[in-house]
Short mmCIF file of C-alpha atoms in Angstrom, two decimals:
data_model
loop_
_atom_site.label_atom_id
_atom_site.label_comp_id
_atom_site.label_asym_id
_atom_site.label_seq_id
_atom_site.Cartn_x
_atom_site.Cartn_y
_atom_site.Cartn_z
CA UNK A 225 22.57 -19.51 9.37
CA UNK A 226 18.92 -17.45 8.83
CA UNK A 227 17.76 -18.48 5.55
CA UNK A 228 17.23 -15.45 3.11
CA UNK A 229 13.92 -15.31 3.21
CA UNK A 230 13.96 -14.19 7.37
CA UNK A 231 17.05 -11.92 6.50
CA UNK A 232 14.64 -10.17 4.01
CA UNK A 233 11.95 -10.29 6.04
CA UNK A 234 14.12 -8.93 9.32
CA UNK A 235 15.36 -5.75 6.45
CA UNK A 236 11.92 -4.89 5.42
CA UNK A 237 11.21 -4.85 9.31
CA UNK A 238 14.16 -2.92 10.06
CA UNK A 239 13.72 -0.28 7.70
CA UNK A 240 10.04 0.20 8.82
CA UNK A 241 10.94 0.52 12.54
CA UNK A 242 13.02 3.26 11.45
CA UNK A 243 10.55 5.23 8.52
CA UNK A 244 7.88 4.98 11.80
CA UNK A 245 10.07 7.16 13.91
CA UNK A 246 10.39 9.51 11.06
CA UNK A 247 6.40 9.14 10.21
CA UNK A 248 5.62 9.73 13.86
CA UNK A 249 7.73 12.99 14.32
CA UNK A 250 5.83 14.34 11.19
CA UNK A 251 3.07 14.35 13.07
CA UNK A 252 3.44 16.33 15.64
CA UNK A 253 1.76 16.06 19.03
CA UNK A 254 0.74 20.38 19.42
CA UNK A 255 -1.49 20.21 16.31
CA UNK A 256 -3.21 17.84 17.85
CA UNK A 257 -7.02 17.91 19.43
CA UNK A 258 -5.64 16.21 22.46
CA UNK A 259 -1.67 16.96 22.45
CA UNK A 260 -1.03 14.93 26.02
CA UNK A 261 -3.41 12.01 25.58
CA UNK A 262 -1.51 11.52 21.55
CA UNK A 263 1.98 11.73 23.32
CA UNK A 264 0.60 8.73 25.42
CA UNK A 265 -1.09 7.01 23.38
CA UNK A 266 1.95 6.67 20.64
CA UNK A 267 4.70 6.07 23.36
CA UNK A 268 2.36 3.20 24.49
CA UNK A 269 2.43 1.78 21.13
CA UNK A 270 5.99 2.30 20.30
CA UNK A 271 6.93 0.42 23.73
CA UNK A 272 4.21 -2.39 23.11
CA UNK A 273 6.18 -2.44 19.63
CA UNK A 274 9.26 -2.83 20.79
CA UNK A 275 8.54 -5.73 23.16
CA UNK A 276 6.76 -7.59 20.95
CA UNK A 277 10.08 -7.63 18.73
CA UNK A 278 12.61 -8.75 21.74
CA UNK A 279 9.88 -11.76 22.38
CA UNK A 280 9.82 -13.03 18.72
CA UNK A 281 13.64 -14.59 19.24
CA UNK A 282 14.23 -13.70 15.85
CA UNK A 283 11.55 -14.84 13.53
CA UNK A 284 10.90 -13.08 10.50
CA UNK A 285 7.08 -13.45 10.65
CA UNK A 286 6.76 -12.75 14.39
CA UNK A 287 8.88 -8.97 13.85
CA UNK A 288 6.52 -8.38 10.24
CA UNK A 289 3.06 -9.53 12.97
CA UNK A 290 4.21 -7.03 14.85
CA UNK A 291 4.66 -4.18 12.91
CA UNK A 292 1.66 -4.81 11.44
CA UNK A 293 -0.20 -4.40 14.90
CA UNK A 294 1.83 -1.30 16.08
CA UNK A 295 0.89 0.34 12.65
CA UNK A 296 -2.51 -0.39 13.17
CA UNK A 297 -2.31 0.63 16.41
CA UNK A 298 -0.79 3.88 15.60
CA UNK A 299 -4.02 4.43 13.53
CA UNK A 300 -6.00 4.01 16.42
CA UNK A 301 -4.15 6.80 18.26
CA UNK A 302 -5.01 9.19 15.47
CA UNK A 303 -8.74 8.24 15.78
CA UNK A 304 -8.32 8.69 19.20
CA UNK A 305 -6.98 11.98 20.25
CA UNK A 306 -5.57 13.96 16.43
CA UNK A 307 -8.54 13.17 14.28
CA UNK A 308 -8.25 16.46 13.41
CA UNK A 309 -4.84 15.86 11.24
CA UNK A 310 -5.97 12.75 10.04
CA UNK A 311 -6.29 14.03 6.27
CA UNK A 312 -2.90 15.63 6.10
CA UNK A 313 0.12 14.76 4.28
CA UNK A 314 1.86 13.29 7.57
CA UNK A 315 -1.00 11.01 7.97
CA UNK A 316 -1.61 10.32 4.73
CA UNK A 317 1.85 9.60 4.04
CA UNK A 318 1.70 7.35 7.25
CA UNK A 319 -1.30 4.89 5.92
CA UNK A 320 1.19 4.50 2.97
CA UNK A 321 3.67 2.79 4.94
CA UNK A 322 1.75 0.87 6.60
CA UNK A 323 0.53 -1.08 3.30
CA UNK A 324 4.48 -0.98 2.46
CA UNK A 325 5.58 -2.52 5.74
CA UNK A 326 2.53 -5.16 6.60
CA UNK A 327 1.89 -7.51 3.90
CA UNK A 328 -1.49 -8.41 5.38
CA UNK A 329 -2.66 -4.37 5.33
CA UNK A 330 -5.60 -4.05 3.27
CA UNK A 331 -8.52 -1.26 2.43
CA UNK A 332 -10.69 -0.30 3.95
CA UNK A 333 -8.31 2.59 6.57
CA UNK A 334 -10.10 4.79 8.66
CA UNK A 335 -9.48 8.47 6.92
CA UNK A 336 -8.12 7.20 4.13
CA UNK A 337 -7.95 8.00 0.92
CA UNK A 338 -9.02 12.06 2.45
CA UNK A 339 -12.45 12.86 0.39
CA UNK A 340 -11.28 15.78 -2.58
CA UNK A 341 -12.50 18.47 -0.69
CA UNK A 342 -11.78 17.88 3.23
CA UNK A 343 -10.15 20.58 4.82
CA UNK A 344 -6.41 20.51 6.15
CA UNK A 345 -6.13 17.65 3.38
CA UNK A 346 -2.75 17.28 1.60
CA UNK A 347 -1.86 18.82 -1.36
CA UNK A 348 -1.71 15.62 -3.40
CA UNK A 349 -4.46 12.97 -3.01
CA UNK A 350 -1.64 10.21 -1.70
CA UNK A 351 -4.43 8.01 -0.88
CA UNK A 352 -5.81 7.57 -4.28
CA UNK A 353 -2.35 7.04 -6.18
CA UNK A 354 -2.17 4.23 -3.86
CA UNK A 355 -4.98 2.83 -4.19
CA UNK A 356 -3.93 2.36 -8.02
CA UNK A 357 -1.23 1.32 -7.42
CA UNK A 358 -2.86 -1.61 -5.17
CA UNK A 359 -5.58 -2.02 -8.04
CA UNK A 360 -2.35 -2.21 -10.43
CA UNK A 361 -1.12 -5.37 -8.23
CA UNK A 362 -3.85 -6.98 -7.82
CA UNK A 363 -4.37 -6.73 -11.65
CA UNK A 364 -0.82 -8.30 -11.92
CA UNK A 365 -1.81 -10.84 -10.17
CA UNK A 366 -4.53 -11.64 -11.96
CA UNK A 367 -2.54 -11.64 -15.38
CA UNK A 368 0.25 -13.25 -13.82
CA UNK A 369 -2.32 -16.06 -12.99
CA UNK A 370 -4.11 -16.68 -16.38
CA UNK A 371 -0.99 -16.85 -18.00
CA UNK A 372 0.25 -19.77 -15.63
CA UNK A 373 -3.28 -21.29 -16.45
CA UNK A 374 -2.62 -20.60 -19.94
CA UNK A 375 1.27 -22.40 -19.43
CA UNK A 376 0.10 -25.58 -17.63
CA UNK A 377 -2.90 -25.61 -20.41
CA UNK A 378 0.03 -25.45 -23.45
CA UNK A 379 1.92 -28.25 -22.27
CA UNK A 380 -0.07 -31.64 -22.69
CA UNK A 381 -0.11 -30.94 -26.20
CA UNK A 382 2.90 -30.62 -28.49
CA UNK A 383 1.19 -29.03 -31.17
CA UNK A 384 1.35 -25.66 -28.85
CA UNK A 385 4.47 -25.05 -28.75
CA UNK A 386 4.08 -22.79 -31.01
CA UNK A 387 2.46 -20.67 -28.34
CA UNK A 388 5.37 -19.86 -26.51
CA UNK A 389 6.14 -16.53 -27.78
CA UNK A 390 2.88 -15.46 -27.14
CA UNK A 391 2.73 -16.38 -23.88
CA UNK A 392 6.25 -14.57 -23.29
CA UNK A 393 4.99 -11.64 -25.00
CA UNK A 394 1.45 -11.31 -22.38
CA UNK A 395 4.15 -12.22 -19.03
CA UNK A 396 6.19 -9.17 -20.28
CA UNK A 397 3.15 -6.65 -21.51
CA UNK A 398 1.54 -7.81 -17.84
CA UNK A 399 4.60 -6.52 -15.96
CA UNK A 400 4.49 -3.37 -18.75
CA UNK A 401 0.95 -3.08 -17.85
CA UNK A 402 1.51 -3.02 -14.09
CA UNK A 403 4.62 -1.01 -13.78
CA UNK A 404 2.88 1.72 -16.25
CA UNK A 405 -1.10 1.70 -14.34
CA UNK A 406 0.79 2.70 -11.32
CA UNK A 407 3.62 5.37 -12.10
CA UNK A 408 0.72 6.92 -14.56
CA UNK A 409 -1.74 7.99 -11.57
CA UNK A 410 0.79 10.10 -9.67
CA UNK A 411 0.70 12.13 -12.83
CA UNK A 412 -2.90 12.19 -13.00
CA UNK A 413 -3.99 12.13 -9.27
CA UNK A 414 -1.11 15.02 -8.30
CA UNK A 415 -0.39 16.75 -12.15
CA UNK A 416 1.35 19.78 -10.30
CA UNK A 417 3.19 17.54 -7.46
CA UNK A 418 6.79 16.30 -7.79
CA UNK A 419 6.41 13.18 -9.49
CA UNK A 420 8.43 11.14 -6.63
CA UNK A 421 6.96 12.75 -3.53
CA UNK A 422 3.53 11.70 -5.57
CA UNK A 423 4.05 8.04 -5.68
CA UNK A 424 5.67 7.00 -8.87
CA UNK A 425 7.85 5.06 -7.22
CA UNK A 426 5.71 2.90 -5.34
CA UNK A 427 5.40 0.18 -7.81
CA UNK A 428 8.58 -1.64 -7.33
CA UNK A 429 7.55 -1.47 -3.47
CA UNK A 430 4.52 -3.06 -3.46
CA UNK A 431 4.42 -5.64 -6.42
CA UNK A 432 6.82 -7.68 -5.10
CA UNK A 433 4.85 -8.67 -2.17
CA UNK A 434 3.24 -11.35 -3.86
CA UNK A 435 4.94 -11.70 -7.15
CA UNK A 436 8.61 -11.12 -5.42
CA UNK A 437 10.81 -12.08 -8.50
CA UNK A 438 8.15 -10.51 -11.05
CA UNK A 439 9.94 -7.87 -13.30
CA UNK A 440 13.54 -9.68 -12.80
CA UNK A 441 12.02 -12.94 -13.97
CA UNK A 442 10.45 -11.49 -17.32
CA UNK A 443 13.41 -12.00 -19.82
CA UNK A 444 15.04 -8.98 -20.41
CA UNK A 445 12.57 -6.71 -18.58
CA UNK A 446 13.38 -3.45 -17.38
CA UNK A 447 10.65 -0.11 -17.28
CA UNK A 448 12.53 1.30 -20.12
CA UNK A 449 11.98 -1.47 -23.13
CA UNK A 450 8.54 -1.46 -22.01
CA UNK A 451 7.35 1.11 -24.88
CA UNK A 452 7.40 -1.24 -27.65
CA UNK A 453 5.41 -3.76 -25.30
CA UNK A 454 2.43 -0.89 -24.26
CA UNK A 455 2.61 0.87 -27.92
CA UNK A 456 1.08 -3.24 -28.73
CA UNK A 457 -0.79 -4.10 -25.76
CA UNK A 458 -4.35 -3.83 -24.39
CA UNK A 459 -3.94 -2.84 -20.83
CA UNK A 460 -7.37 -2.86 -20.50
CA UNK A 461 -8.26 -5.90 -22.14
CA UNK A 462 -5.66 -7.70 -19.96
CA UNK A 463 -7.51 -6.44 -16.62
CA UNK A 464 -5.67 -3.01 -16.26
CA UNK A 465 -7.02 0.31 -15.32
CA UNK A 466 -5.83 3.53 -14.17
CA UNK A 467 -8.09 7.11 -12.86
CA UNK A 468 -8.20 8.21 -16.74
CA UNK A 469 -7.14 4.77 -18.85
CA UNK A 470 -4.26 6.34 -19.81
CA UNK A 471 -0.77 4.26 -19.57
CA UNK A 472 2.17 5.91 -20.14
CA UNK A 473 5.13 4.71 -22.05
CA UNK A 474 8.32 5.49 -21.04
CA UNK A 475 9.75 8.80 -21.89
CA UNK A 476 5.84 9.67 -23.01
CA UNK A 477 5.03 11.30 -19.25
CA UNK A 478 3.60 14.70 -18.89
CA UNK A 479 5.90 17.76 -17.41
CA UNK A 480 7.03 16.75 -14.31
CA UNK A 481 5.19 19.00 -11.52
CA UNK A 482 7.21 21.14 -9.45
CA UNK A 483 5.18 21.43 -6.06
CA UNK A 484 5.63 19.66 -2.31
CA UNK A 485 3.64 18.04 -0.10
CA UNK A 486 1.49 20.56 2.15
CA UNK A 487 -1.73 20.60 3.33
CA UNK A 488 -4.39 22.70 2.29
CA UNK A 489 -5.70 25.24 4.67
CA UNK A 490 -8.55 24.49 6.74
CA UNK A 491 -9.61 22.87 9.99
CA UNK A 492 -11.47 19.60 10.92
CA UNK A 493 -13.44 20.71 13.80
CA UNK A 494 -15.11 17.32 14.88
CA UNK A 495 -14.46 13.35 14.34
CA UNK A 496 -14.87 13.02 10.53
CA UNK A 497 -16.47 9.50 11.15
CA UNK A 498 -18.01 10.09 14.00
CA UNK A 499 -17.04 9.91 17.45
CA UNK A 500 -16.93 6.03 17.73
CA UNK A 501 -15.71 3.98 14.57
CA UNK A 502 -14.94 -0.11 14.13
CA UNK A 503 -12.87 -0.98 11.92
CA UNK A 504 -10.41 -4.14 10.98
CA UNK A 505 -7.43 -6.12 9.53
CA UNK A 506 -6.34 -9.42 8.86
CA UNK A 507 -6.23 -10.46 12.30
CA UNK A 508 -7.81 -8.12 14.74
CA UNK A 509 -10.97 -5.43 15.09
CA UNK A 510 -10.82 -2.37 16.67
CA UNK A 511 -13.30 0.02 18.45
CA UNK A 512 -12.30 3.24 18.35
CA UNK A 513 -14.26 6.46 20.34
CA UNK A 514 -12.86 9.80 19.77
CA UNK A 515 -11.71 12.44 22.44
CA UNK A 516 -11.21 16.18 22.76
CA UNK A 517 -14.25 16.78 20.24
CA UNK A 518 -15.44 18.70 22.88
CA UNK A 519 -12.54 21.06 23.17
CA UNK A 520 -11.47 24.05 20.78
CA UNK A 521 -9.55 22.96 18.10
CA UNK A 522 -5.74 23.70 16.83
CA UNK A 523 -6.18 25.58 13.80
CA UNK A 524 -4.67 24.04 11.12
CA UNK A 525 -2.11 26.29 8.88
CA UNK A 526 0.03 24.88 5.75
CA UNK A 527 3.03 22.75 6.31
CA UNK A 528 5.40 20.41 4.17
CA UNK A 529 5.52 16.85 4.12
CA UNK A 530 8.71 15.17 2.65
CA UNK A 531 8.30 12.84 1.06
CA UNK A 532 -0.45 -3.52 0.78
CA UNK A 533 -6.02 -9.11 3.57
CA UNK A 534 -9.83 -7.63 3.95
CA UNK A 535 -10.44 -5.09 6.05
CA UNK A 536 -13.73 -2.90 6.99
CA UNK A 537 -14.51 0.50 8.69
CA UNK A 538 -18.04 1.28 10.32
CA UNK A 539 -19.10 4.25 12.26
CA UNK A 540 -21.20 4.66 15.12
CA UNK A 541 -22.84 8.23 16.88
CA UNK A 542 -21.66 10.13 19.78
CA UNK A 543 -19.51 8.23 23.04
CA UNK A 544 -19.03 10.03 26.36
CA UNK A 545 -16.06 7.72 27.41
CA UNK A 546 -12.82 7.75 25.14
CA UNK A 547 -10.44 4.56 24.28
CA UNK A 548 -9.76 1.59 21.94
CA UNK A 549 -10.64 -1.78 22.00
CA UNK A 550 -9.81 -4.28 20.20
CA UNK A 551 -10.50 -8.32 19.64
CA UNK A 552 -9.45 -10.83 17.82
CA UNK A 553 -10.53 -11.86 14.18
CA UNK A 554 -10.17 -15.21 13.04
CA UNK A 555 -10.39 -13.82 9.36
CA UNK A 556 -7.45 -14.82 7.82
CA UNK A 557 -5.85 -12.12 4.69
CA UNK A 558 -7.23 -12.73 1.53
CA UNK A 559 -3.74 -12.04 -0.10
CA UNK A 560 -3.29 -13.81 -3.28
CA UNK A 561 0.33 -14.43 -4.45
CA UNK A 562 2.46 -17.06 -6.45
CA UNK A 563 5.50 -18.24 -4.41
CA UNK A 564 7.55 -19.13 -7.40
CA UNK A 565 7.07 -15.49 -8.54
CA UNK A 566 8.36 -16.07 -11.98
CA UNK A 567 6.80 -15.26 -14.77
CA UNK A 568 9.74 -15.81 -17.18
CA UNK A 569 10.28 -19.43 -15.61
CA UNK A 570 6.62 -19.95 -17.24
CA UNK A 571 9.36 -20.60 -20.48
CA UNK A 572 10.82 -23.65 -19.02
CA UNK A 573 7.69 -24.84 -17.32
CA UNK A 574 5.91 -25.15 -20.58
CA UNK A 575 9.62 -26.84 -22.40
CA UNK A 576 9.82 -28.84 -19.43
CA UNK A 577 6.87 -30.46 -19.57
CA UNK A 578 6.79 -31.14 -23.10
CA UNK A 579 9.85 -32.55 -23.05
CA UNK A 580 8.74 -35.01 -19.90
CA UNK A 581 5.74 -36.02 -22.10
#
């Protein structure tokens, strides 16, 4: 029988297979610089995708690998031939699954987060919101770590036992922390955006990457006991930030917005990063020239949009010939997790070994 952990794995690929169909037919092929050459490009990918799954024979990591690369690769038709929609909602929204699908995604994305004032940019800066909420994790991590420190540190000496609470008390203000640095910036990033088509609810998605039984595992936690916890913690002080240092309590949110996704009006009449960019993931590098930057572009009207390695992005000047390369990077992802993912089992790790002594 497939252990859990592939059946998980196999869901999470699953579900992104199916959002990328969706993501894809957001973007549509007319507004595109070169509308033929993007059709090809992304049924090229999406077969590539497909066979890569039907040779993995299964395996969990194999389906995730490839989804990964198709994603990526997706991103390299939108460099290629509809740079000029690559700061819209659809696109935007696109990047965001990506880091919610491939565990080794990591900044820096071509395009991405769209600078404040780019034209045909979407309505709500999507990019930045996740890119706290990323900060947020790795944050977690990071307090999530010096409290293990802290545990194993406790539990030579009996005379710190008295330390338990307080160690309970950081676990459950780090997960407080975490949950609040995130959900906070959709309110601040996107103020007049619906709060859910902003990214609140992107916290849950991403944390558990690398902390996977985090908020379960802190006793008792759920979002909504966490305003006794931030009314007493230091959110900065524990390694926490947000656009404006401001973490919300629950219930203690500004008025909900009331606006969709759309992009702004506007057109993006040439390769925003010129027409030949490098850029890279965990396990590959890609060359990327533009085409159809010499060719009048779609002009770009208003539209709605429904609605986590190392990486690098480098530009180059003008290329006459258009495609994507690509070659292989031994850099492995600098991901940084804890596979027990338990922050409440600190509790027995500390009894444990005190009572092993």
């Amino acid at each position: 029988m497939p252990s859990s952990k592939f059946l998980a794995v196999s869901a999470v690929s699953l579900a992104g297979l199916a959002q990328l169909v969706s993501a894809q037919t957001n973007i549509t092929a007319s507004t595109c610089v070169a509308e033929s050459v993007y059709s090809d490009c992304n049924r090229n990918v999406a077969d590539k995708w497909r066979s890569c799954i039907n040779n993995c024979n299964g395996n969990g990591d194999c389906i995730v690998d490839c989804g990964c690369t198709a994603h990526q690769e997706y991103i390299n038709c939108m460099a290629h031939s509809c740079w000029n929609q690559v700061y819209s909602c659809e696109y935007q929204l696109f990047v965001q699954q990506y880091f919610a699908v491939c565990p080794s995604a990591a900044e820096p994305i071509p395009f991405w987060p769209a600078p404040d004032n780019a034209p045909n940019r979407c309505s709500c800066s999507l990019g930045k919101v996740l890119t706290n909420t990323l900060s947020a994790r790795k944050a977690q991590i990071s307090c999530v770590n010096n409290i293990t420190s802290q545990a194993l540190n406790n539990i030579p000496d009996l005379s710190n036992l008295g330390n338990i609470p307080d160690i309970a008390r950081t676990a459950t203000e780090c997960a407080c922390c975490g949950a609040s640095a995130s959900m906070s910036s959709a309110w601040e990033v996107c103020p007049d955006t619906i709060p859910t088509l902003a990214g609140v609810n992107l916290w849950p998605i991403f944390f558990p990457s690398n902390l996977p039984n985090l908020y379960t595992s802190v006793p008792d936690f759920t979002w909504s006991t966490c305003d006794s916890s931030l009314s007493s913690a230091d959110c900065a002080n524990l390694g926490f930030s947000d656009t404006d240092n401001k973490f919300y309590k629950p219930g203690d949110f500004p008025k909900n917005g009331t606006s969709t996704l759309h992009n702004v009006a506007g057109t993006v009449t040439a390769p925003p990063s010129g027409t030949v960019i490098t850029w890279s993931q965990a396990s590959a590098t890609y060359t990327v020239t533009a085409t159809g930057y010499d060719r009048k572009v779609v002009v770009s009207g208003t539209s709605s949009g429904d609605g986590i390695g190392s990486g690098s992005v480098s530009v180059s000047g003008s290329g006459s010939e258009a495609g994507v390369t690509a070659t292989a990077n031994a850099a492995a992802a600098n991901g940084v997790g804890l596979d027990v993912g338990s922050v409440g089992g600190l509790l027995g790790l500390i009894v444990g070994g005190l009572l092993a002594m």
